[in-house]
Coordinates of C-alpha atoms in Angstrom, one line a residue:
X287 CA -23.6 -26.5 -11.6
X288 CA -20.0 -27.2 -10.8
X289 CA -20.6 -26.7 -7.1
X290 CA -23.4 -28.7 -7.2
X291 CA -21.5 -31.6 -8.8
X292 CA -18.8 -31.0 -6.1
X293 CA -21.6 -31.4 -3.4
X294 CA -22.9 -34.5 -4.6
X295 CA -19.5 -36.2 -5.0
X296 CA -18.9 -34.7 -1.1
X297 CA -22.0 -36.6 -0.3
X298 CA -21.6 -39.7 -2.3
X299 CA -17.9 -39.7 -0.8
X300 CA -19.4 -39.6 3.4
X301 CA -21.7 -42.3 2.1
X302 CA -19.1 -44.6 0.5
X303 CA -16.7 -44.3 3.7
X304 CA -19.7 -45.1 6.1
X305 CA -20.5 -47.9 4.3
X306 CA -16.9 -49.0 3.7
X307 CA -15.8 -48.4 7.7
X308 CA -19.1 -48.6 9.2
X309 CA -19.5 -51.9 11.5
X310 CA -22.4 -53.8 11.3
X311 CA -25.4 -54.2 14.1
X312 CA -27.6 -57.3 14.2
X313 CA -30.4 -57.4 16.8
X314 CA -32.9 -60.4 16.8
X315 CA -35.8 -61.2 19.2
X316 CA -35.7 -64.3 21.2
X317 CA -39.1 -64.4 22.7
X318 CA -41.9 -62.8 23.2
X319 CA -44.7 -62.6 26.3
X320 CA -48.2 -63.5 26.3
X321 CA -50.7 -60.7 25.4
X322 CA -51.6 -58.0 28.1
X323 CA -55.5 -58.5 28.6
X324 CA -55.3 -54.5 29.3
X325 CA -54.4 -53.6 26.0
X326 CA -53.8 -56.4 23.8
X327 CA -50.2 -55.8 23.0
X328 CA -47.2 -58.5 24.3
X329 CA -46.6 -57.6 27.5
X330 CA -42.6 -57.8 26.8
X331 CA -40.3 -58.5 24.2
X332 CA -37.0 -60.5 24.7
X333 CA -33.3 -60.2 22.7
X334 CA -30.5 -63.0 22.6
X335 CA -28.7 -61.2 25.5
X336 CA -32.1 -61.9 27.2
X337 CA -32.7 -58.2 27.7
X338 CA -36.1 -57.7 28.0
X339 CA -38.3 -54.8 26.8
X340 CA -41.4 -53.6 28.4
X341 CA -44.1 -51.0 26.6
X342 CA -43.1 -47.6 27.9
X343 CA -46.7 -46.3 29.2
X344 CA -45.5 -44.1 32.1
X345 CA -45.4 -40.1 32.7
X346 CA -42.9 -40.3 35.3
X347 CA -40.5 -37.5 34.8
X348 CA -36.7 -39.1 35.2
X349 CA -34.3 -36.7 38.0
X350 CA -33.3 -34.6 34.4
X351 CA -36.7 -33.2 34.3
X352 CA -37.4 -34.7 30.9
X353 CA -39.9 -37.4 30.1
X354 CA -38.7 -40.8 30.7
X355 CA -41.3 -42.0 27.6
X356 CA -41.8 -41.2 24.5
X357 CA -45.5 -40.4 25.0
X358 CA -46.9 -37.2 23.7
X359 CA -49.9 -36.4 23.5
X360 CA -52.5 -37.5 20.6
X361 CA -55.6 -35.9 20.4
X362 CA -58.2 -36.9 20.4
X363 CA -57.0 -40.7 21.2
X364 CA -54.8 -39.7 24.1
X365 CA -54.9 -37.2 26.8
X366 CA -52.2 -37.3 29.2
X367 CA -54.1 -34.9 31.7
X368 CA -56.6 -38.0 31.9
X369 CA -56.1 -41.7 33.2
X370 CA -55.0 -44.2 30.8
X371 CA -57.5 -46.3 29.9
X372 CA -57.8 -48.8 26.7
X373 CA -59.5 -47.9 24.0
X374 CA -60.9 -44.8 25.3
X375 CA -57.8 -42.9 26.5
X376 CA -54.5 -44.4 24.7
X377 CA -51.9 -43.4 22.8
X378 CA -51.6 -44.3 19.0
X379 CA -47.9 -45.2 19.3
X380 CA -46.2 -46.5 22.2
X381 CA -42.6 -47.7 22.4
X382 CA -40.7 -50.4 23.4
X383 CA -37.4 -49.1 22.8
X384 CA -36.3 -46.2 20.6
X385 CA -33.1 -44.4 19.7
X386 CA -33.2 -41.3 18.0
X387 CA -29.9 -39.0 16.7
X388 CA -29.7 -36.3 15.0
X389 CA -27.1 -34.6 13.3
X390 CA -26.4 -31.0 11.8
X391 CA -23.1 -30.5 9.4
X392 CA -22.2 -27.9 6.7
X393 CA -21.6 -29.1 3.1
X394 CA -18.5 -28.9 1.9
X395 CA -16.9 -27.2 4.6
X396 CA -18.0 -24.9 7.4
X397 CA -17.7 -21.5 5.9
X398 CA -20.1 -18.2 5.7
X399 CA -22.8 -19.2 3.5
X400 CA -22.1 -23.0 3.2
X401 CA -25.6 -24.9 3.0
X402 CA -26.3 -27.3 5.8
X403 CA -27.2 -30.7 5.9
X404 CA -29.2 -32.9 8.5
X405 CA -29.5 -36.4 8.9
X406 CA -31.8 -38.2 11.5
X407 CA -31.7 -41.8 12.8
X408 CA -34.5 -43.6 14.6
X409 CA -34.5 -47.2 15.3
X410 CA -37.3 -48.4 17.4
X411 CA -39.8 -51.2 18.5
X412 CA -43.1 -49.8 18.1
X413 CA -47.1 -50.9 19.3
X414 CA -49.5 -49.0 17.1
X415 CA -53.0 -49.7 15.4
X416 CA -53.5 -50.9 11.7
X417 CA -56.9 -49.1 12.5
X418 CA -57.9 -45.6 12.1
X419 CA -58.2 -45.0 15.8
X420 CA -57.3 -47.4 19.2
X421 CA -59.3 -50.5 19.1
X422 CA -59.3 -54.4 19.8
X423 CA -58.3 -56.2 17.0
X424 CA -56.1 -53.6 15.2
X425 CA -52.8 -54.0 17.7
X426 CA -49.6 -54.3 15.7
X427 CA -45.7 -54.2 16.3
X428 CA -43.1 -53.5 14.2
X429 CA -39.5 -52.8 14.0
X430 CA -38.4 -49.4 12.5
X431 CA -35.1 -47.9 11.2
X432 CA -35.6 -44.6 9.5
X433 CA -32.6 -42.6 8.2
X434 CA -33.3 -39.1 6.4
X435 CA -31.1 -36.5 5.1
X436 CA -31.6 -33.1 4.1
X437 CA -29.1 -31.8 1.8
X438 CA -29.3 -28.7 0.1

């Protein structure tokens, strides 16, 4: 019981340190482009620094060998082996922007048998559908910030 309380207090202390010393970030959209007649989603978004974001629909590999876009196969909606077409072969999720971070730590300190904690963060500007399948009229875009911590 005492060890469990110590772990929770450690987690609480880390949370308050992050809240006190963490810097804030703010991003706002300045403009949105016209709807793409091919899929019904905005062709681009732009922030106040005039940085433009377009939907990432390419299967091109980067020089590192990694795929440039987060565009996973999503049967039965999308098969990357077949030409992209809307709504017949179109991903259920498409990203204009995505940033992921994963961190794994030992709590309270690295030692044999210490429990492991995982923290996952995702920020994204996403295009998807409010319907059960990709369909005209069901298009929606939204910003997502997701944080998840798995603690013992």
